[in-house]
Amino acid sequence: LIAPAAAWAQEPSVSELGQLARLIRWTGVATSVLVVAVAWLVLRFLQDTVDTLSKRFASRRLLLQKFATICQFLIYVGTGLAVIVLSFRLNENVIALIGGTLAVSIGFAIKDLVASFIAGIMIMIDRPFQVGDRVSFGGEYGDITAIGLRSVRLQTLDDNTVTIPNNKFLNEMTSNGNYGALDMQVVMDFHIAPDQD
């Protein structure tokens, strides 16, 4: 008598499945599939158009790609909201469930951003380097050109700009060549011929 009761307790009840089925609009699910297909076609058309225009107007290529990125983001968000509205009967419970899921997702997504922001404040207070210092960090070597709240920009000796998130500086070593001074010691190799003194 105990075993059947335990097995019955583990199985979802018919009323719970019925409540879950009542939350879903089955006609809206079919419409949502159509919305996703249309969004995919719009994204493909947008990408093809931007590629064609980028080849024709090479000087505007970066501007066109920025525009395409913003449009893609808006299409993704709009499609996601449309699918949710069409597929579910929204009541207080569903809104709370979706809101909680979004809050957890956004929390995980901005975790590194918040860590970089706090690390930026720590860098400005502790000042392990300043703008103009020549530093070596993470295999990159060059001059610090900007220190922001989210990231540090480093100009390498071969003229590449490297953007480093501030939270990386909390866990790794940074080698500073001049530490705010206008001059610094430079190690150089001198090769002397065997017949020289």
JSON list of C-alpha atoms in Angstrom, two decimals, residues 25-170:
[
{"chain": "A", "resi": 25, "resn": "ARG", "atom": "CA", "xyz": [-2.73, 28.97, -27.01]},
{"chain": "A", "resi": 26, "resn": "TRP", "atom": "CA", "xyz": [-2.35, 26.20, -29.55]},
{"chain": "A", "resi": 27, "resn": "THR", "atom": "CA", "xyz": [-3.53, 28.36, -32.46]},
{"chain": "A", "resi": 28, "resn": "GLY", "atom": "CA", "xyz": [-1.01, 30.98, -31.34]},
{"chain": "A", "resi": 29, "resn": "VAL", "atom": "CA", "xyz": [1.80, 28.39, -31.46]},
{"chain": "A", "resi": 30, "resn": "ALA", "atom": "CA", "xyz": [1.12, 27.84, -35.16]},
{"chain": "A", "resi": 31, "resn": "THR", "atom": "CA", "xyz": [1.10, 31.60, -35.71]},
{"chain": "A", "resi": 32, "resn": "SER", "atom": "CA", "xyz": [4.35, 31.88, -33.74]},
{"chain": "A", "resi": 33, "resn": "VAL", "atom": "CA", "xyz": [6.03, 29.41, -36.10]},
{"chain": "A", "resi": 34, "resn": "LEU", "atom": "CA", "xyz": [4.93, 31.63, -38.99]},
{"chain": "A", "resi": 35, "resn": "VAL", "atom": "CA", "xyz": [6.27, 34.74, -37.19]},
{"chain": "A", "resi": 36, "resn": "VAL", "atom": "CA", "xyz": [9.65, 33.04, -36.62]},
{"chain": "A", "resi": 37, "resn": "ALA", "atom": "CA", "xyz": [9.82, 32.02, -40.29]},
{"chain": "A", "resi": 38, "resn": "VAL", "atom": "CA", "xyz": [9.04, 35.58, -41.44]},
{"chain": "A", "resi": 39, "resn": "ALA", "atom": "CA", "xyz": [11.66, 36.98, -39.02]},
{"chain": "A", "resi": 40, "resn": "TRP", "atom": "CA", "xyz": [14.24, 34.53, -40.40]},
{"chain": "A", "resi": 41, "resn": "LEU", "atom": "CA", "xyz": [13.44, 35.67, -43.98]},
{"chain": "A", "resi": 42, "resn": "VAL", "atom": "CA", "xyz": [13.70, 39.34, -42.96]},
{"chain": "A", "resi": 43, "resn": "LEU", "atom": "CA", "xyz": [17.08, 38.68, -41.30]},
{"chain": "A", "resi": 44, "resn": "ARG", "atom": "CA", "xyz": [18.37, 36.92, -44.42]},
{"chain": "A", "resi": 45, "resn": "PHE", "atom": "CA", "xyz": [17.14, 39.78, -46.64]},
{"chain": "A", "resi": 46, "resn": "LEU", "atom": "CA", "xyz": [18.72, 42.35, -44.31]},
{"chain": "A", "resi": 47, "resn": "GLN", "atom": "CA", "xyz": [22.07, 40.53, -44.33]},
{"chain": "A", "resi": 48, "resn": "ASP", "atom": "CA", "xyz": [22.08, 40.14, -48.12]},
{"chain": "A", "resi": 49, "resn": "THR", "atom": "CA", "xyz": [21.18, 43.81, -48.57]},
{"chain": "A", "resi": 50, "resn": "VAL", "atom": "CA", "xyz": [23.91, 44.99, -46.20]},
{"chain": "A", "resi": 51, "resn": "ASP", "atom": "CA", "xyz": [26.48, 42.75, -47.93]},
{"chain": "A", "resi": 52, "resn": "THR", "atom": "CA", "xyz": [25.52, 44.13, -51.34]},
{"chain": "A", "resi": 53, "resn": "LEU", "atom": "CA", "xyz": [25.57, 47.76, -50.17]},
{"chain": "A", "resi": 54, "resn": "SER", "atom": "CA", "xyz": [28.87, 47.22, -48.33]},
{"chain": "A", "resi": 55, "resn": "LYS", "atom": "CA", "xyz": [30.50, 46.09, -51.58]},
{"chain": "A", "resi": 56, "resn": "ARG", "atom": "CA", "xyz": [29.04, 49.02, -53.50]},
{"chain": "A", "resi": 57, "resn": "PHE", "atom": "CA", "xyz": [29.77, 51.69, -50.84]},
{"chain": "A", "resi": 58, "resn": "ALA", "atom": "CA", "xyz": [32.97, 50.47, -49.22]},
{"chain": "A", "resi": 59, "resn": "SER", "atom": "CA", "xyz": [33.52, 53.70, -47.27]},
{"chain": "A", "resi": 60, "resn": "ARG", "atom": "CA", "xyz": [30.15, 53.22, -45.50]},
{"chain": "A", "resi": 61, "resn": "ARG", "atom": "CA", "xyz": [30.67, 49.51, -44.73]},
{"chain": "A", "resi": 62, "resn": "LEU", "atom": "CA", "xyz": [31.14, 49.93, -40.97]},
{"chain": "A", "resi": 63, "resn": "LEU", "atom": "CA", "xyz": [28.11, 52.21, -40.66]},
{"chain": "A", "resi": 64, "resn": "LEU", "atom": "CA", "xyz": [25.96, 49.72, -42.58]},
{"chain": "A", "resi": 65, "resn": "GLN", "atom": "CA", "xyz": [27.12, 46.85, -40.37]},
{"chain": "A", "resi": 66, "resn": "LYS", "atom": "CA", "xyz": [26.29, 48.83, -37.21]},
{"chain": "A", "resi": 67, "resn": "PHE", "atom": "CA", "xyz": [22.83, 49.55, -38.61]},
{"chain": "A", "resi": 68, "resn": "ALA", "atom": "CA", "xyz": [22.35, 45.85, -39.46]},
{"chain": "A", "resi": 69, "resn": "THR", "atom": "CA", "xyz": [23.39, 44.80, -35.94]},
{"chain": "A", "resi": 70, "resn": "ILE", "atom": "CA", "xyz": [20.88, 47.17, -34.32]},
{"chain": "A", "resi": 71, "resn": "CYS", "atom": "CA", "xyz": [18.13, 45.98, -36.68]},
{"chain": "A", "resi": 72, "resn": "GLN", "atom": "CA", "xyz": [18.91, 42.32, -35.97]},
{"chain": "A", "resi": 73, "resn": "PHE", "atom": "CA", "xyz": [18.73, 42.94, -32.22]},
{"chain": "A", "resi": 74, "resn": "LEU", "atom": "CA", "xyz": [15.34, 44.67, -32.57]},
{"chain": "A", "resi": 75, "resn": "ILE", "atom": "CA", "xyz": [14.04, 41.85, -34.77]},
{"chain": "A", "resi": 76, "resn": "TYR", "atom": "CA", "xyz": [15.14, 39.22, -32.22]},
{"chain": "A", "resi": 77, "resn": "VAL", "atom": "CA", "xyz": [13.50, 41.07, -29.33]},
{"chain": "A", "resi": 78, "resn": "GLY", "atom": "CA", "xyz": [10.32, 41.77, -31.29]},
{"chain": "A", "resi": 79, "resn": "THR", "atom": "CA", "xyz": [10.05, 38.16, -32.46]},
{"chain": "A", "resi": 80, "resn": "GLY", "atom": "CA", "xyz": [10.58, 36.85, -28.93]},
{"chain": "A", "resi": 81, "resn": "LEU", "atom": "CA", "xyz": [7.89, 39.13, -27.50]},
{"chain": "A", "resi": 82, "resn": "ALA", "atom": "CA", "xyz": [5.47, 38.25, -30.30]},
{"chain": "A", "resi": 83, "resn": "VAL", "atom": "CA", "xyz": [5.99, 34.52, -29.75]},
{"chain": "A", "resi": 84, "resn": "ILE", "atom": "CA", "xyz": [5.35, 34.88, -26.00]},
{"chain": "A", "resi": 85, "resn": "VAL", "atom": "CA", "xyz": [2.20, 36.99, -26.50]},
{"chain": "A", "resi": 86, "resn": "LEU", "atom": "CA", "xyz": [0.82, 34.71, -29.23]},
{"chain": "A", "resi": 87, "resn": "SER", "atom": "CA", "xyz": [1.67, 31.37, -27.60]},
{"chain": "A", "resi": 88, "resn": "PHE", "atom": "CA", "xyz": [0.65, 31.93, -23.97]},
{"chain": "A", "resi": 89, "resn": "ARG", "atom": "CA", "xyz": [-2.46, 33.14, -22.18]},
{"chain": "A", "resi": 90, "resn": "LEU", "atom": "CA", "xyz": [-0.86, 35.79, -20.00]},
{"chain": "A", "resi": 91, "resn": "ASN", "atom": "CA", "xyz": [-2.10, 36.01, -16.43]},
{"chain": "A", "resi": 92, "resn": "GLU", "atom": "CA", "xyz": [-0.37, 36.97, -13.17]},
{"chain": "A", "resi": 93, "resn": "ASN", "atom": "CA", "xyz": [1.29, 33.55, -12.77]},
{"chain": "A", "resi": 94, "resn": "VAL", "atom": "CA", "xyz": [2.67, 33.44, -16.31]},
{"chain": "A", "resi": 95, "resn": "ILE", "atom": "CA", "xyz": [3.91, 37.03, -16.11]},
{"chain": "A", "resi": 96, "resn": "ALA", "atom": "CA", "xyz": [5.62, 36.25, -12.79]},
{"chain": "A", "resi": 97, "resn": "LEU", "atom": "CA", "xyz": [7.21, 33.12, -14.28]},
{"chain": "A", "resi": 98, "resn": "ILE", "atom": "CA", "xyz": [8.45, 34.95, -17.40]},
{"chain": "A", "resi": 99, "resn": "GLY", "atom": "CA", "xyz": [9.59, 37.93, -15.33]},
{"chain": "A", "resi": 100, "resn": "GLY", "atom": "CA", "xyz": [11.55, 35.71, -12.96]},
{"chain": "A", "resi": 101, "resn": "THR", "atom": "CA", "xyz": [13.18, 33.86, -15.84]},
{"chain": "A", "resi": 102, "resn": "LEU", "atom": "CA", "xyz": [14.13, 37.14, -17.53]},
{"chain": "A", "resi": 103, "resn": "ALA", "atom": "CA", "xyz": [15.49, 38.55, -14.25]},
{"chain": "A", "resi": 104, "resn": "VAL", "atom": "CA", "xyz": [17.75, 35.51, -13.74]},
{"chain": "A", "resi": 105, "resn": "SER", "atom": "CA", "xyz": [18.87, 35.58, -17.40]},
{"chain": "A", "resi": 106, "resn": "ILE", "atom": "CA", "xyz": [19.64, 39.31, -17.32]},
{"chain": "A", "resi": 107, "resn": "GLY", "atom": "CA", "xyz": [21.41, 38.89, -13.98]},
{"chain": "A", "resi": 108, "resn": "PHE", "atom": "CA", "xyz": [23.74, 36.27, -15.43]},
{"chain": "A", "resi": 109, "resn": "ALA", "atom": "CA", "xyz": [24.23, 38.32, -18.60]},
{"chain": "A", "resi": 110, "resn": "ILE", "atom": "CA", "xyz": [25.29, 41.53, -16.82]},
{"chain": "A", "resi": 111, "resn": "LYS", "atom": "CA", "xyz": [27.35, 39.80, -14.13]},
{"chain": "A", "resi": 112, "resn": "ASP", "atom": "CA", "xyz": [30.60, 40.47, -15.99]},
{"chain": "A", "resi": 113, "resn": "LEU", "atom": "CA", "xyz": [29.52, 44.03, -16.80]},
{"chain": "A", "resi": 114, "resn": "VAL", "atom": "CA", "xyz": [28.93, 44.81, -13.12]},
{"chain": "A", "resi": 115, "resn": "ALA", "atom": "CA", "xyz": [32.24, 43.15, -12.21]},
{"chain": "A", "resi": 116, "resn": "SER", "atom": "CA", "xyz": [34.02, 45.32, -14.81]},
{"chain": "A", "resi": 117, "resn": "PHE", "atom": "CA", "xyz": [32.31, 48.44, -13.46]},
{"chain": "A", "resi": 118, "resn": "ILE", "atom": "CA", "xyz": [33.42, 47.71, -9.87]},
{"chain": "A", "resi": 119, "resn": "ALA", "atom": "CA", "xyz": [36.92, 46.81, -11.08]},
{"chain": "A", "resi": 120, "resn": "GLY", "atom": "CA", "xyz": [37.04, 50.14, -12.96]},
{"chain": "A", "resi": 121, "resn": "ILE", "atom": "CA", "xyz": [36.37, 51.99, -9.72]},
{"chain": "A", "resi": 122, "resn": "MET", "atom": "CA", "xyz": [39.08, 49.92, -8.00]},
{"chain": "A", "resi": 123, "resn": "ILE", "atom": "CA", "xyz": [41.57, 50.75, -10.79]},
{"chain": "A", "resi": 124, "resn": "MET", "atom": "CA", "xyz": [40.84, 54.46, -10.44]},
{"chain": "A", "resi": 125, "resn": "ILE", "atom": "CA", "xyz": [41.34, 54.31, -6.65]},
{"chain": "A", "resi": 126, "resn": "ASP", "atom": "CA", "xyz": [44.32, 51.92, -6.52]},
{"chain": "A", "resi": 127, "resn": "ARG", "atom": "CA", "xyz": [45.95, 53.27, -9.73]},
{"chain": "A", "resi": 128, "resn": "PRO", "atom": "CA", "xyz": [48.14, 50.29, -10.73]},
{"chain": "A", "resi": 129, "resn": "PHE", "atom": "CA", "xyz": [48.73, 52.21, -14.00]},
{"chain": "A", "resi": 130, "resn": "GLN", "atom": "CA", "xyz": [47.85, 55.56, -15.54]},
{"chain": "A", "resi": 131, "resn": "VAL", "atom": "CA", "xyz": [47.11, 56.84, -19.01]},
{"chain": "A", "resi": 132, "resn": "GLY", "atom": "CA", "xyz": [50.43, 56.96, -20.84]},
{"chain": "A", "resi": 133, "resn": "ASP", "atom": "CA", "xyz": [52.04, 54.09, -18.92]},
{"chain": "A", "resi": 134, "resn": "ARG", "atom": "CA", "xyz": [53.61, 51.29, -20.89]},
{"chain": "A", "resi": 135, "resn": "VAL", "atom": "CA", "xyz": [52.30, 48.01, -19.54]},
{"chain": "A", "resi": 136, "resn": "SER", "atom": "CA", "xyz": [52.35, 44.33, -20.32]},
{"chain": "A", "resi": 137, "resn": "PHE", "atom": "CA", "xyz": [49.14, 42.41, -19.67]},
{"chain": "A", "resi": 138, "resn": "GLY", "atom": "CA", "xyz": [47.82, 39.11, -20.97]},
{"chain": "A", "resi": 139, "resn": "GLY", "atom": "CA", "xyz": [50.47, 38.81, -23.65]},
{"chain": "A", "resi": 140, "resn": "GLU", "atom": "CA", "xyz": [49.85, 42.36, -24.92]},
{"chain": "A", "resi": 141, "resn": "TYR", "atom": "CA", "xyz": [52.44, 45.14, -24.56]},
{"chain": "A", "resi": 142, "resn": "GLY", "atom": "CA", "xyz": [51.81, 48.82, -25.19]},
{"chain": "A", "resi": 143, "resn": "ASP", "atom": "CA", "xyz": [50.68, 52.21, -23.92]},
{"chain": "A", "resi": 144, "resn": "ILE", "atom": "CA", "xyz": [47.50, 52.81, -21.92]},
{"chain": "A", "resi": 145, "resn": "THR", "atom": "CA", "xyz": [45.41, 55.30, -23.91]},
{"chain": "A", "resi": 146, "resn": "ALA", "atom": "CA", "xyz": [42.13, 55.30, -21.90]},
{"chain": "A", "resi": 147, "resn": "ILE", "atom": "CA", "xyz": [40.83, 54.03, -18.57]},
{"chain": "A", "resi": 148, "resn": "GLY", "atom": "CA", "xyz": [37.05, 53.76, -18.43]},
{"chain": "A", "resi": 149, "resn": "LEU", "atom": "CA", "xyz": [34.53, 52.31, -16.02]},
{"chain": "A", "resi": 150, "resn": "ARG", "atom": "CA", "xyz": [34.07, 49.19, -18.18]},
{"chain": "A", "resi": 151, "resn": "SER", "atom": "CA", "xyz": [37.38, 48.69, -19.95]},
{"chain": "A", "resi": 152, "resn": "VAL", "atom": "CA", "xyz": [40.96, 49.84, -20.50]},
{"chain": "A", "resi": 153, "resn": "ARG", "atom": "CA", "xyz": [42.32, 50.60, -23.98]},
{"chain": "A", "resi": 154, "resn": "LEU", "atom": "CA", "xyz": [45.91, 49.70, -24.75]},
{"chain": "A", "resi": 155, "resn": "GLN", "atom": "CA", "xyz": [47.75, 50.76, -27.93]},
{"chain": "A", "resi": 156, "resn": "THR", "atom": "CA", "xyz": [50.30, 48.11, -28.88]},
{"chain": "A", "resi": 157, "resn": "LEU", "atom": "CA", "xyz": [53.64, 48.89, -30.49]},
{"chain": "A", "resi": 158, "resn": "ASP", "atom": "CA", "xyz": [52.35, 47.63, -33.85]},
{"chain": "A", "resi": 159, "resn": "ASP", "atom": "CA", "xyz": [49.45, 50.17, -33.62]},
{"chain": "A", "resi": 160, "resn": "ASN", "atom": "CA", "xyz": [46.64, 47.82, -32.60]},
{"chain": "A", "resi": 161, "resn": "THR", "atom": "CA", "xyz": [44.08, 49.02, -30.07]},
{"chain": "A", "resi": 162, "resn": "VAL", "atom": "CA", "xyz": [43.34, 46.32, -27.50]},
{"chain": "A", "resi": 163, "resn": "THR", "atom": "CA", "xyz": [40.27, 46.70, -25.26]},
{"chain": "A", "resi": 164, "resn": "ILE", "atom": "CA", "xyz": [40.60, 44.82, -21.96]},
{"chain": "A", "resi": 165, "resn": "PRO", "atom": "CA", "xyz": [37.63, 44.45, -19.55]},
{"chain": "A", "resi": 166, "resn": "ASN", "atom": "CA", "xyz": [38.47, 45.90, -16.16]},
{"chain": "A", "resi": 167, "resn": "ASN", "atom": "CA", "xyz": [37.59, 42.74, -14.23]},
{"chain": "A", "resi": 168, "resn": "LYS", "atom": "CA", "xyz": [40.53, 40.95, -15.89]},
{"chain": "A", "resi": 169, "resn": "PHE", "atom": "CA", "xyz": [42.94, 43.21, -13.97]},
{"chain": "A", "resi": 170, "resn": "LEU", "atom": "CA", "xyz": [41.64, 41.94, -10.61]}
]
